[in-house]
Short mmCIF file of C-alpha atoms in Angstrom, two decimals:
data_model
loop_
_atom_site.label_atom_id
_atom_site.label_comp_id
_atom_site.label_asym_id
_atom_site.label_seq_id
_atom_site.Cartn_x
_atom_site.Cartn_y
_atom_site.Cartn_z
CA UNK A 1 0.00 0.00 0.00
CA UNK A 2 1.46 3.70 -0.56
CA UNK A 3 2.63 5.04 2.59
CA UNK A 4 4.47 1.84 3.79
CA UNK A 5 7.81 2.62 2.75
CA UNK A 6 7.12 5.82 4.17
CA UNK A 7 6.13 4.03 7.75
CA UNK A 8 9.69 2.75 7.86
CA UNK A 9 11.46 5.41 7.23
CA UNK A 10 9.69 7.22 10.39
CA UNK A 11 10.89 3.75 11.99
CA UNK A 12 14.34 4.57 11.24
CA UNK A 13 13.77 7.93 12.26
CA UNK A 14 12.62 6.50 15.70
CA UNK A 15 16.01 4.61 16.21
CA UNK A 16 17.81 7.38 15.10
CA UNK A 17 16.64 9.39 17.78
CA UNK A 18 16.99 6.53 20.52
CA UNK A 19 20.50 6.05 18.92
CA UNK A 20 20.93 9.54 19.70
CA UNK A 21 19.61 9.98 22.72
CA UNK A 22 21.53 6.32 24.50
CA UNK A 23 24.43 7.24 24.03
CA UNK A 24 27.03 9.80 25.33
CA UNK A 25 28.21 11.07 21.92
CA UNK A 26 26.27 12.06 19.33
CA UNK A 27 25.90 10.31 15.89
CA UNK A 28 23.87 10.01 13.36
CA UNK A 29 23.25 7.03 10.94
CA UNK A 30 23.60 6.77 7.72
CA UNK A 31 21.28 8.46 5.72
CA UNK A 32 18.64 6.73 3.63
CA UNK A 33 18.92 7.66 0.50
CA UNK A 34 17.56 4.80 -1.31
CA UNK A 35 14.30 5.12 0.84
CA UNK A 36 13.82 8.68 0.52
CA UNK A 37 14.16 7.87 -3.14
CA UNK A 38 11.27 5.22 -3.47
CA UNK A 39 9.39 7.44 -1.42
CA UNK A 40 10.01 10.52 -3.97
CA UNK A 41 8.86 8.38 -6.69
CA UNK A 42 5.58 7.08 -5.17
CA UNK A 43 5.09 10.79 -4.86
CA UNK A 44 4.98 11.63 -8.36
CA UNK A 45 3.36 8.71 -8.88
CA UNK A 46 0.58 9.48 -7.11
CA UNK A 47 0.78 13.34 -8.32
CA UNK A 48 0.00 11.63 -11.86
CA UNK A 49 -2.64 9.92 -10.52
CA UNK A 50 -4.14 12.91 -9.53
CA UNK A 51 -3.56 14.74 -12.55
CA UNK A 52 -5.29 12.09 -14.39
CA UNK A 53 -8.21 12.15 -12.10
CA UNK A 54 -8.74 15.58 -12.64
CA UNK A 55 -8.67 15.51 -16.46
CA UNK A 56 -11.83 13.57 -16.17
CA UNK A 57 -14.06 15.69 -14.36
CA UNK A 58 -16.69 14.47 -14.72
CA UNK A 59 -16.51 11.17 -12.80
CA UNK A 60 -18.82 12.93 -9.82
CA UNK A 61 -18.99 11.08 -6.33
CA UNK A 62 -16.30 8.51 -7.22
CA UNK A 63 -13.46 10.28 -8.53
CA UNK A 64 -13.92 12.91 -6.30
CA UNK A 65 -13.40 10.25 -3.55
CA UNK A 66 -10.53 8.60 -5.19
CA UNK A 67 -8.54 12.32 -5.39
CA UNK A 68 -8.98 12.41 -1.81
CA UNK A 69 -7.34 9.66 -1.14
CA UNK A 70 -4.50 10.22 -3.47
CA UNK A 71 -3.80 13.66 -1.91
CA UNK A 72 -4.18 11.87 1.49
CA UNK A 73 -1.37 9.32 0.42
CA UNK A 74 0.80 12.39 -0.99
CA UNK A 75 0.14 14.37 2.35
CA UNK A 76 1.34 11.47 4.63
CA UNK A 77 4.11 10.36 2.48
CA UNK A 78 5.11 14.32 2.98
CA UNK A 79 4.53 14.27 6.60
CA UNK A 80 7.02 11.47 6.91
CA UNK A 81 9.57 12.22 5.17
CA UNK A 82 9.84 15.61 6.51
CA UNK A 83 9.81 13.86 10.27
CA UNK A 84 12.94 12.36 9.16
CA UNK A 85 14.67 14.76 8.00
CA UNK A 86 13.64 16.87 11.05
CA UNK A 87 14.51 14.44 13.84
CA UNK A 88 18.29 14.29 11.62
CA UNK A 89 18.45 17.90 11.61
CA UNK A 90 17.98 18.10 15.34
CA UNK A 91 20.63 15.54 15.78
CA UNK A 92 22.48 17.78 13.75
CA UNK A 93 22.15 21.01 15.78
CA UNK A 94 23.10 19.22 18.66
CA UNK A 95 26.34 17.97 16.97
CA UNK A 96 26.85 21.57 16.25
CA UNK A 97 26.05 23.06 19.55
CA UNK A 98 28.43 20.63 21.62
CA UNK A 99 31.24 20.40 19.23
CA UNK A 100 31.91 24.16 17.71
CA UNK A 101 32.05 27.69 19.49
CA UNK A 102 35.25 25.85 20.66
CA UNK A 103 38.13 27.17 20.13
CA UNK A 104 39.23 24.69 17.00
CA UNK A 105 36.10 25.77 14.50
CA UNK A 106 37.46 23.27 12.03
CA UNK A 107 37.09 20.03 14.30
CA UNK A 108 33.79 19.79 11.53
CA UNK A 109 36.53 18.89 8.68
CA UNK A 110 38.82 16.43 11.33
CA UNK A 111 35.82 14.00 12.00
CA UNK A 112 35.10 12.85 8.72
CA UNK A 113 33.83 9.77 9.83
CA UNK A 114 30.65 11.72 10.03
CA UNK A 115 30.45 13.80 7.32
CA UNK A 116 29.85 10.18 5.48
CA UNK A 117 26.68 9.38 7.04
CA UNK A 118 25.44 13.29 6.11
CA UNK A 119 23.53 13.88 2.93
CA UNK A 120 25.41 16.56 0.74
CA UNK A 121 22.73 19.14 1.75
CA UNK A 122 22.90 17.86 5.31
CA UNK A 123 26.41 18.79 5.09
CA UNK A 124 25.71 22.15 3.80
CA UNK A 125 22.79 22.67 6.63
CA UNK A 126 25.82 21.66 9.41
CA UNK A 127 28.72 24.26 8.20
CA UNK A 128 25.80 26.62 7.68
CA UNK A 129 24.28 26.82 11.58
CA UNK A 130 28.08 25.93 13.18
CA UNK A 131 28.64 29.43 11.07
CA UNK A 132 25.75 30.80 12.62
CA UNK A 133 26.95 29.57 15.68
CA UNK A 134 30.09 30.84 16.07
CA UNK A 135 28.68 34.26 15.04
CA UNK A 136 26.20 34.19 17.68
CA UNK A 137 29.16 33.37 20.53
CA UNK A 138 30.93 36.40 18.93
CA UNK A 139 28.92 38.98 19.24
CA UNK A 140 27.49 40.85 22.17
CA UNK A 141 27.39 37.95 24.23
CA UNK A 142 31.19 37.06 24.07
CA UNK A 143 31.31 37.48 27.67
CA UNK A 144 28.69 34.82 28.10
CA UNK A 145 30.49 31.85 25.89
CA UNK A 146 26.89 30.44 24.66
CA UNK A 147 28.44 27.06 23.77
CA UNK A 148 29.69 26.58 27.05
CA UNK A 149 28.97 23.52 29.14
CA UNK A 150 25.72 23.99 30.80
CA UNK A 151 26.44 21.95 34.28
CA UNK A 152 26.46 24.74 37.07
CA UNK A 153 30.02 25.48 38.08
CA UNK A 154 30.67 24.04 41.70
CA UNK A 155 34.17 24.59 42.50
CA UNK A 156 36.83 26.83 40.89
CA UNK A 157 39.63 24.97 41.14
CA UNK A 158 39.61 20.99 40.13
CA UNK A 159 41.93 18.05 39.41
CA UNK A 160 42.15 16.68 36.09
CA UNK A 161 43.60 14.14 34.46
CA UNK A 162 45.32 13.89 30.76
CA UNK A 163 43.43 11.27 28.88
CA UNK A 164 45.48 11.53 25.16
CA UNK A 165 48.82 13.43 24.63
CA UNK A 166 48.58 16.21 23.15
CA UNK A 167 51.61 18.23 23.09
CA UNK A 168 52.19 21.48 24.16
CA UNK A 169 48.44 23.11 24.15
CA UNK A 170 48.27 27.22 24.16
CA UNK A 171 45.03 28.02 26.27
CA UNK A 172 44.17 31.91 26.25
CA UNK A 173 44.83 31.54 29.86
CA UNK A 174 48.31 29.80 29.68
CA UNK A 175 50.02 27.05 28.57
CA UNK A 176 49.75 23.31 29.83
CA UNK A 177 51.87 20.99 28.72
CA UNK A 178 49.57 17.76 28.11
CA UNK A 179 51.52 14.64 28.92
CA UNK A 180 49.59 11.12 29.23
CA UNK A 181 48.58 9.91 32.45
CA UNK A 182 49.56 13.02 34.00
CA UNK A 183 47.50 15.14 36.60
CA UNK A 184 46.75 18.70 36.92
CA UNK A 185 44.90 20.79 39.68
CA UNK A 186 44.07 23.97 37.64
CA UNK A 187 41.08 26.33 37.53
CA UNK A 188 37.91 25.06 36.13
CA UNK A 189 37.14 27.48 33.70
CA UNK A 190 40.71 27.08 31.95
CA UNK A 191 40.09 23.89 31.17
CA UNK A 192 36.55 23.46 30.40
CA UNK A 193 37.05 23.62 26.99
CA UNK A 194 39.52 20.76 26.70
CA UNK A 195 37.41 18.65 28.52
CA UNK A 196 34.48 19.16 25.75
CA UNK A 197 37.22 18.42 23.31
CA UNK A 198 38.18 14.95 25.23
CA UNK A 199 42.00 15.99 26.09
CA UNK A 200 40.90 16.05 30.12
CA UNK A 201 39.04 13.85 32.54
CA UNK A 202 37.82 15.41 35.27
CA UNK A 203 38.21 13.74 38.61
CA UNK B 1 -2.95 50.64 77.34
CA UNK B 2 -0.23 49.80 74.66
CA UNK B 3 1.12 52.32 72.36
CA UNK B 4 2.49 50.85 68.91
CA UNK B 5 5.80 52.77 68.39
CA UNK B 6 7.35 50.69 65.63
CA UNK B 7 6.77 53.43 63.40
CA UNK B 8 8.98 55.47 65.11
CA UNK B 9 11.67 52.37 65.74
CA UNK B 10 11.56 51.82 62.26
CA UNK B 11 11.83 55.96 61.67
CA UNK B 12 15.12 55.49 63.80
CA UNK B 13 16.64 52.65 62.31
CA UNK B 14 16.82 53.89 59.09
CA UNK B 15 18.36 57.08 59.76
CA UNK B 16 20.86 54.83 61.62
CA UNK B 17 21.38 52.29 59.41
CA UNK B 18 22.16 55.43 56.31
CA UNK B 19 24.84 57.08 58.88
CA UNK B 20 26.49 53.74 59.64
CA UNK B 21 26.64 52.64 56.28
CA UNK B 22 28.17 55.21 54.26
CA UNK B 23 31.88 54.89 55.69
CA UNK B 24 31.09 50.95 55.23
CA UNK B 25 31.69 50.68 51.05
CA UNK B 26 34.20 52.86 51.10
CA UNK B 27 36.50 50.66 53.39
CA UNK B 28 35.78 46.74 53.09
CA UNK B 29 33.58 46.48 49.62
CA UNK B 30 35.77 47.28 46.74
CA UNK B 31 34.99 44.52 44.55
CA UNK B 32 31.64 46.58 43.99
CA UNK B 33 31.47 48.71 41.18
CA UNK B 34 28.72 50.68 41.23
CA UNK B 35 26.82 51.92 44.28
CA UNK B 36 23.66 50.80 43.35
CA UNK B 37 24.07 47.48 45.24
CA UNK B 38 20.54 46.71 46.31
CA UNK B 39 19.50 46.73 42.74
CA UNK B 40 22.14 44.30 41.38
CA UNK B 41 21.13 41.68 44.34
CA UNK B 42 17.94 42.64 43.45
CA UNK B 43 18.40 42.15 39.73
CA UNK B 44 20.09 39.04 40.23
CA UNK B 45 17.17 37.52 41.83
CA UNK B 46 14.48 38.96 38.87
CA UNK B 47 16.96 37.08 36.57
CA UNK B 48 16.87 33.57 38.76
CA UNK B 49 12.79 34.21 39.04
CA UNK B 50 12.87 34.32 35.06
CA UNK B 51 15.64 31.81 34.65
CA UNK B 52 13.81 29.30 36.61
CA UNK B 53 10.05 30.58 34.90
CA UNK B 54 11.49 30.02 30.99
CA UNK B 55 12.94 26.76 32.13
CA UNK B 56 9.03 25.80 33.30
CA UNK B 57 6.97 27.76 30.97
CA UNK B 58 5.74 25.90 27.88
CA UNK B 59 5.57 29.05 25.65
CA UNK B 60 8.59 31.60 25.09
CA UNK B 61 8.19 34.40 27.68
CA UNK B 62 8.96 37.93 26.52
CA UNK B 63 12.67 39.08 26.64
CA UNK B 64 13.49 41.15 29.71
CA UNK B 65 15.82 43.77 27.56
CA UNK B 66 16.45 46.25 30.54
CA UNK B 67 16.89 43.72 32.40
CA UNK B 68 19.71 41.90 30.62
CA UNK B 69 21.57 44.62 29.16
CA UNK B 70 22.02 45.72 32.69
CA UNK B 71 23.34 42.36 33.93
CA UNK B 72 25.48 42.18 30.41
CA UNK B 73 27.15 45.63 31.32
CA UNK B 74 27.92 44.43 35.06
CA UNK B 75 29.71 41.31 33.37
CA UNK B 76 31.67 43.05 31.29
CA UNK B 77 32.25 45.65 33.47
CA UNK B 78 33.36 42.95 36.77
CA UNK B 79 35.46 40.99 33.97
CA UNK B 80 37.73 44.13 33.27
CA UNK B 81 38.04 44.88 37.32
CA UNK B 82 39.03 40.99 38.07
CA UNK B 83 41.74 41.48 35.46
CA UNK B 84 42.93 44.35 36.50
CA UNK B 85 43.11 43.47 39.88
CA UNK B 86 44.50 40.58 39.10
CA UNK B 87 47.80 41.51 37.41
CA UNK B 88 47.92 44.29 40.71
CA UNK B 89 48.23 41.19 42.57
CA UNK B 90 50.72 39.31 40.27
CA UNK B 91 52.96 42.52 40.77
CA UNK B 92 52.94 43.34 44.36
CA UNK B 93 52.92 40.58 46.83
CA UNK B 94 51.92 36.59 46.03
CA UNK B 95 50.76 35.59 49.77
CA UNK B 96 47.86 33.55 49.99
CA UNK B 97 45.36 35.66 51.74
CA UNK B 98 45.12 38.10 49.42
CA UNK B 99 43.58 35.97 47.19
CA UNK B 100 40.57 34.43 48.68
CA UNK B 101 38.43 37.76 47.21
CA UNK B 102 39.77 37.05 43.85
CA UNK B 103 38.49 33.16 43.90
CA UNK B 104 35.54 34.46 45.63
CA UNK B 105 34.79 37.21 42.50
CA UNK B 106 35.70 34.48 40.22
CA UNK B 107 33.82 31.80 41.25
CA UNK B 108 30.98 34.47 41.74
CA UNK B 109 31.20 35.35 37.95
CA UNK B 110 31.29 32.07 36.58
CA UNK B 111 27.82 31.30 38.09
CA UNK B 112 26.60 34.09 36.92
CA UNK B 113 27.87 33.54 33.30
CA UNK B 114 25.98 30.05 33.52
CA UNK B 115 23.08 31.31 34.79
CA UNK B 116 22.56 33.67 31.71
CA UNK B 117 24.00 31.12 29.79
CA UNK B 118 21.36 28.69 31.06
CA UNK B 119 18.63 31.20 30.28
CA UNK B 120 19.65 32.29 26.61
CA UNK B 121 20.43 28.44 25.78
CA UNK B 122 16.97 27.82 26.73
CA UNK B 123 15.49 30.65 24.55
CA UNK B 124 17.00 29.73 21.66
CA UNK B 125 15.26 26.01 22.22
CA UNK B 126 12.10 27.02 22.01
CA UNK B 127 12.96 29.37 19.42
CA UNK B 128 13.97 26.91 17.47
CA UNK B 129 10.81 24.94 18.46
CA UNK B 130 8.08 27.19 17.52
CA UNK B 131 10.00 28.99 14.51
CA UNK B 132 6.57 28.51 12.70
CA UNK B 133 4.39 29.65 15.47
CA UNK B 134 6.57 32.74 15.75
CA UNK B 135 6.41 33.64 12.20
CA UNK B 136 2.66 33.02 12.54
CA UNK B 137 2.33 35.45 15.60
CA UNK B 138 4.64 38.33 13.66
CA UNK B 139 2.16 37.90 10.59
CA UNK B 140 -0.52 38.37 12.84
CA UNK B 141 0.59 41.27 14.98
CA UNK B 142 3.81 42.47 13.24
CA UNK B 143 6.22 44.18 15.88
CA UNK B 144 5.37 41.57 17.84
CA UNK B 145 8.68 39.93 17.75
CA UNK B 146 10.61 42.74 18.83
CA UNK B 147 8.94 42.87 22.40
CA UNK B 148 9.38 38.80 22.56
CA UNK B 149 12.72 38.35 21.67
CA UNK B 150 16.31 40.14 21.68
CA UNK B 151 18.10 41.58 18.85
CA UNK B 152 20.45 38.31 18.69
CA UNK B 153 17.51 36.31 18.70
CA UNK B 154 16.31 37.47 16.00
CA UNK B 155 19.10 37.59 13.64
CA UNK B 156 19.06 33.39 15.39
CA UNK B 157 15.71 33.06 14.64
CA UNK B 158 15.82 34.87 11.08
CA UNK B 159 19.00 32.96 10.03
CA UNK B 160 18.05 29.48 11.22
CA UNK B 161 14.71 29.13 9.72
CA UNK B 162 16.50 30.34 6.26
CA UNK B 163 18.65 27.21 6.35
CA UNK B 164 16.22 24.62 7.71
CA UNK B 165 13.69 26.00 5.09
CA UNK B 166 16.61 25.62 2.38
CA UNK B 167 17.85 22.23 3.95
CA UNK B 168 13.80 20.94 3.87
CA UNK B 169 13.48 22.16 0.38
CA UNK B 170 16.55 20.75 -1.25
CA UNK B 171 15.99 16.96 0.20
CA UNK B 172 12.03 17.06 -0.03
CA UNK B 173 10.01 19.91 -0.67
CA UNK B 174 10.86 20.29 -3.84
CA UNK B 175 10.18 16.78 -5.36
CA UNK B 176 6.85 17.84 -4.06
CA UNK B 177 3.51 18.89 -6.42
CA UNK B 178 3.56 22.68 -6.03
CA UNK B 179 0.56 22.60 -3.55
CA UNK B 180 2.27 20.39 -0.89
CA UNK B 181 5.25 22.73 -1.00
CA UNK B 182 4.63 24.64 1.89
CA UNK B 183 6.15 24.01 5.49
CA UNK B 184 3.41 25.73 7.26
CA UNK B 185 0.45 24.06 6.05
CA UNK B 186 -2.63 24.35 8.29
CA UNK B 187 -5.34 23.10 5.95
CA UNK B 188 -4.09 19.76 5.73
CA UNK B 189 -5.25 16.86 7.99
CA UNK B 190 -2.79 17.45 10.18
CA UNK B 191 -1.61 21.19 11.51
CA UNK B 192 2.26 21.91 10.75
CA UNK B 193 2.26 24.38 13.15
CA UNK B 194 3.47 23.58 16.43
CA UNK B 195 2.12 25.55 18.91
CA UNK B 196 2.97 26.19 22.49
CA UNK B 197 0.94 23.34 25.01
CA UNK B 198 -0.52 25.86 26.15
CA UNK B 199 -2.79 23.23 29.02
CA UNK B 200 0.32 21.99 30.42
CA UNK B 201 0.47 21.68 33.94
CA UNK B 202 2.79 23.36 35.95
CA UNK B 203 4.22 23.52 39.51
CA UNK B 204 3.85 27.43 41.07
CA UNK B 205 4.38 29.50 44.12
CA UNK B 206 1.99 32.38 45.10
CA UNK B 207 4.02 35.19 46.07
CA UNK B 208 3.57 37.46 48.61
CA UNK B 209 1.99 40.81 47.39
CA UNK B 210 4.23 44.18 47.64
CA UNK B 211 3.95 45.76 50.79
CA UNK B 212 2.91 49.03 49.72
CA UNK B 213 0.97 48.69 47.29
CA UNK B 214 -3.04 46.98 47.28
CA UNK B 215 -3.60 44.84 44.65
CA UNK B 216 -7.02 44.83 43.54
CA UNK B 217 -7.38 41.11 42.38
CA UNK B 218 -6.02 39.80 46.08
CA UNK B 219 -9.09 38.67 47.87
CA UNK B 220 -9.23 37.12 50.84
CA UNK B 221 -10.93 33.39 51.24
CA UNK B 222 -12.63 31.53 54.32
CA UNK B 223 -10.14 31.36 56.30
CA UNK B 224 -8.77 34.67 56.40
CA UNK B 225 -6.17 34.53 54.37
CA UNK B 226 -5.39 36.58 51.11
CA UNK B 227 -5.44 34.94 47.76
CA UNK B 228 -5.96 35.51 43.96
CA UNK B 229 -8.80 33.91 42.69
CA UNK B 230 -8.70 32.07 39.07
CA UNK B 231 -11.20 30.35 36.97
CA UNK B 232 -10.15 27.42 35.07
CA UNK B 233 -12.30 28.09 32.49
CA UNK B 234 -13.15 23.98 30.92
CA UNK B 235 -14.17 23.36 34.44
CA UNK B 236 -16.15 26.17 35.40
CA UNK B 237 -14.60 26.30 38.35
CA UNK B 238 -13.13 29.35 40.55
CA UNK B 239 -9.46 27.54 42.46
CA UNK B 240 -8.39 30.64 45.38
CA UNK B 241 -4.49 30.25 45.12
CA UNK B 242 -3.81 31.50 48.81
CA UNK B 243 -0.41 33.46 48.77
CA UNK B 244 2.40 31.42 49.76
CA UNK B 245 0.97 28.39 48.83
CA UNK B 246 2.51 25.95 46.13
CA UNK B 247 -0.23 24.69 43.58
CA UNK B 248 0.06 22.54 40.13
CA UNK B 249 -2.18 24.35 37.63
CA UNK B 250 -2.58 24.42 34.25
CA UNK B 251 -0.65 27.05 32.28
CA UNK B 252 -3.28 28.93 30.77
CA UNK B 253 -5.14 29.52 34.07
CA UNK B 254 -2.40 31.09 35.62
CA UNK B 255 -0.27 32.99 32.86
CA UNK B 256 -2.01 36.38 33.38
CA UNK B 257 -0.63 36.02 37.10
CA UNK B 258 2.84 35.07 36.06
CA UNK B 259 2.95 37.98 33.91
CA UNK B 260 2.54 40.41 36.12
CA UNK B 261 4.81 38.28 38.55
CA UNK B 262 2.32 37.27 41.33
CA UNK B 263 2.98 33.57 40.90
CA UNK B 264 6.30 32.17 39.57
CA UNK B 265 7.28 28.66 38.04
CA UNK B 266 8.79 26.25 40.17
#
């Protein structure tokens, strides 16, 4: 029947968003192209269908009813494949929220792994609002660093630990020298950011 | 026969309590910048009122511009005295004691910065939830917008429904016939428009009324005590919320109360 396709798309939509939502870092499946595809063409399809049931007009009661229907099928095919998309374009958001208005903007080009799953205009949508983003952070609110972590600060100074070496790491505040394994007890705000990024563990 | 003099007491204590306090800035508070320090404790707690009232609400509450841009310009303005102070510190002595105000301001800023943080993150949520709604509301009462939301959240709002609309009409809309095109489709069988819930239920506080000043909706119920009466309108019922009580109430009964900050959001 027309519409089933459509029903398991919204399925995958579903685990996307449990996908999502389980786990600690965000990802996103790949997207289904070949679905969104079959979908598409059962659209215009249909939108013949219709076409043709309007040339004959004069059908009364019956084709009336039938173009109903058809525009019903069209309307619900619509309704989910824009779900989809939404529910991936919230994923998406979030991706951009937690991962840029740091202080390396192109971490977007270093995870690739990603950028795979993305459809080309996903892609597009992504650099777009991380753009948007950043320009948000960097206006009158610089102060206020938007993209921040949003747990309530409790103490101002903390230990941390250094999960993955990374070199010699230039912080606006300083510079730490990040050694494996190795422990720091510095101010919370300094390294909040490379915590985000994964360098630091907090203890 | 007892004569009431707190009047007079209270007469007293303030002219008291202005002598003894003006040496009192001058000597121990210097991390204060301004002298208006009643109104930033007092505009601190407005902003944790309407922090913890958007975080509640189901609908986006209007913008509280003086508000904000007064709390923005004390940021900025602390930010510059910590770092000044600061490197005065760095250059002159390095003892511990004198640094304990310097955490203290520091620690002190940070929660602010989340707080507003907090607030503007959660904006931008529901912005982003009810893009359509908004647009609807700005078509039907333009200007609308600007008492609602900030001049950032605009260019947000503005910017992000360009790309979701362009992002929606590159992967879908446009395989579409031309008369499913739109986005904010209301005649369909289903309503693209997601409005605010506006029944939900929420948790609230009755606050005391100001002092000074009678408030003609407080009424007083059976027991003596003042309240504000509402009428939950599918019910037909009249509810007396007695001040200081803590109720859970539908939104839409109440938000004419919130508004005018007799109740707030818990």
């Amino acid at each position: 029947m027309y519409g089933d396709v459509a029903n398991k798309l919204v399925l995958e939509a579903k685990r996307t968003d449990q996908l999502a939502n389980g786990s600690a870092t965000l990802q996103l499946p790949m997207f289904q192209d070949e679905m969104v595809r079959v979908i598409l063409k059962e659209v215009s399809q249909l939108q013949r269908n219709a076409e043709y049931l309007k040339m004959q007009e004069d059908g009364g009661k019956l084709s009336k009813c039938q173009y109903f229907v058809t525009m019903l099928c069209m309307e619900r095919n619509k309704r989910c494949l824009l779900a989809y998309q939404k529910t991936r374009s919230e994923i998406l958001d979030a991706i951009a929220w937690e991962n840029n208005g740091l202080d390396t903007m192109d971490l977007l080009s270093n995870k690739g792994q990603d950028s795979g799953n993305l459809s080309p205009y996903e892609q597009e949508y992504l650099r777009e609002y991380s753009q948007l983003i950043s320009d948000l952070t960097a206006g009158e609110l610089m102060d206020i660093d938007l993209a921040g972590s949003l747990t309530p600060p409790s103490d101002v100074f903390i230990d941390v630990r250094v999960l993955k070496d990374a070199g010699e790491i230039q912080t606006e505040y300083g510079v730490f020298n990040l050694i494996k394994d190795s422990q720091f007890f510095v101010r919370q705000a300094d390294v909040e950011r490379l915590i985000q990024q994964g360098y630091l563990q907090k203890l | 026969m007892d004569i009431n003099i707190d009047d007079i007491l209270a007469d007293l204590d303030r002219d008291t309590t202005a002598v003894g306090s003006t040496p009192a800035p001058a000597g121990e508070d210097t991390t204060r910048l301004d002298d208006s320090a009643a109104t930033a404790a007092a505009d601190y707690s407005t902003l944790m009122t309407h922090w913890c009232n958007e975080r509640v609400a189901p609908e986006l509450l209007p913008y509280p511009h003086a508000l904000m841009a007064r709390v923005l310009a004390r940021l900025a303005a602390q930010i510059e005295h910590l770092e000044t102070l600061s490197t005065g510190v760095l250059e002159q002595t390095l003892d511990r004691s004198a640094k304990l105000p310097l955490l203290c301001m520091e620690a002190e800023l940070e929660r602010l910065k989340f707080v507003v943080r907090s607030l503007l993150r959660c904006r931008l949520a529901k912005i982003d939830r009810f893009g359509l709604y908004l647009r609807q509301l700005d078509a039907g009462s333009p200007g609308a917008l600007h008492t609602l939301l900030s001049e950032q959240e605009r260019v947000y709002y503005e910017r992000h429904s360009a790309i979701m609309l362009k992002l929606l009409n590159n992967a879908i809309l446009r395989h579409m016939p031309p008369e499913m095109q739109a986005v904010d489709d209301t005649d369909g069988s289903v309503s693209m428009i997601d409005e605010p819930d506006w029944a939900r239920f929420v948790f609230l506080y009755v606050r005391e009324p100001a002092p000074d000043a009678p408030d003609p909706q407080l009424a007083v119920d059976d027991h003596g005590q003042p309240c504000y009466t509402v009428n939950i309108p599918e019910l037909g019922e009249d509810v007396d919320l007695a001040v200081g009580g803590i109720y859970i109430m539908r939104y839409n009964v109440i938000k004419d109360l919130l508004m005018d900050g007799k109740v707030v959001l818990i």
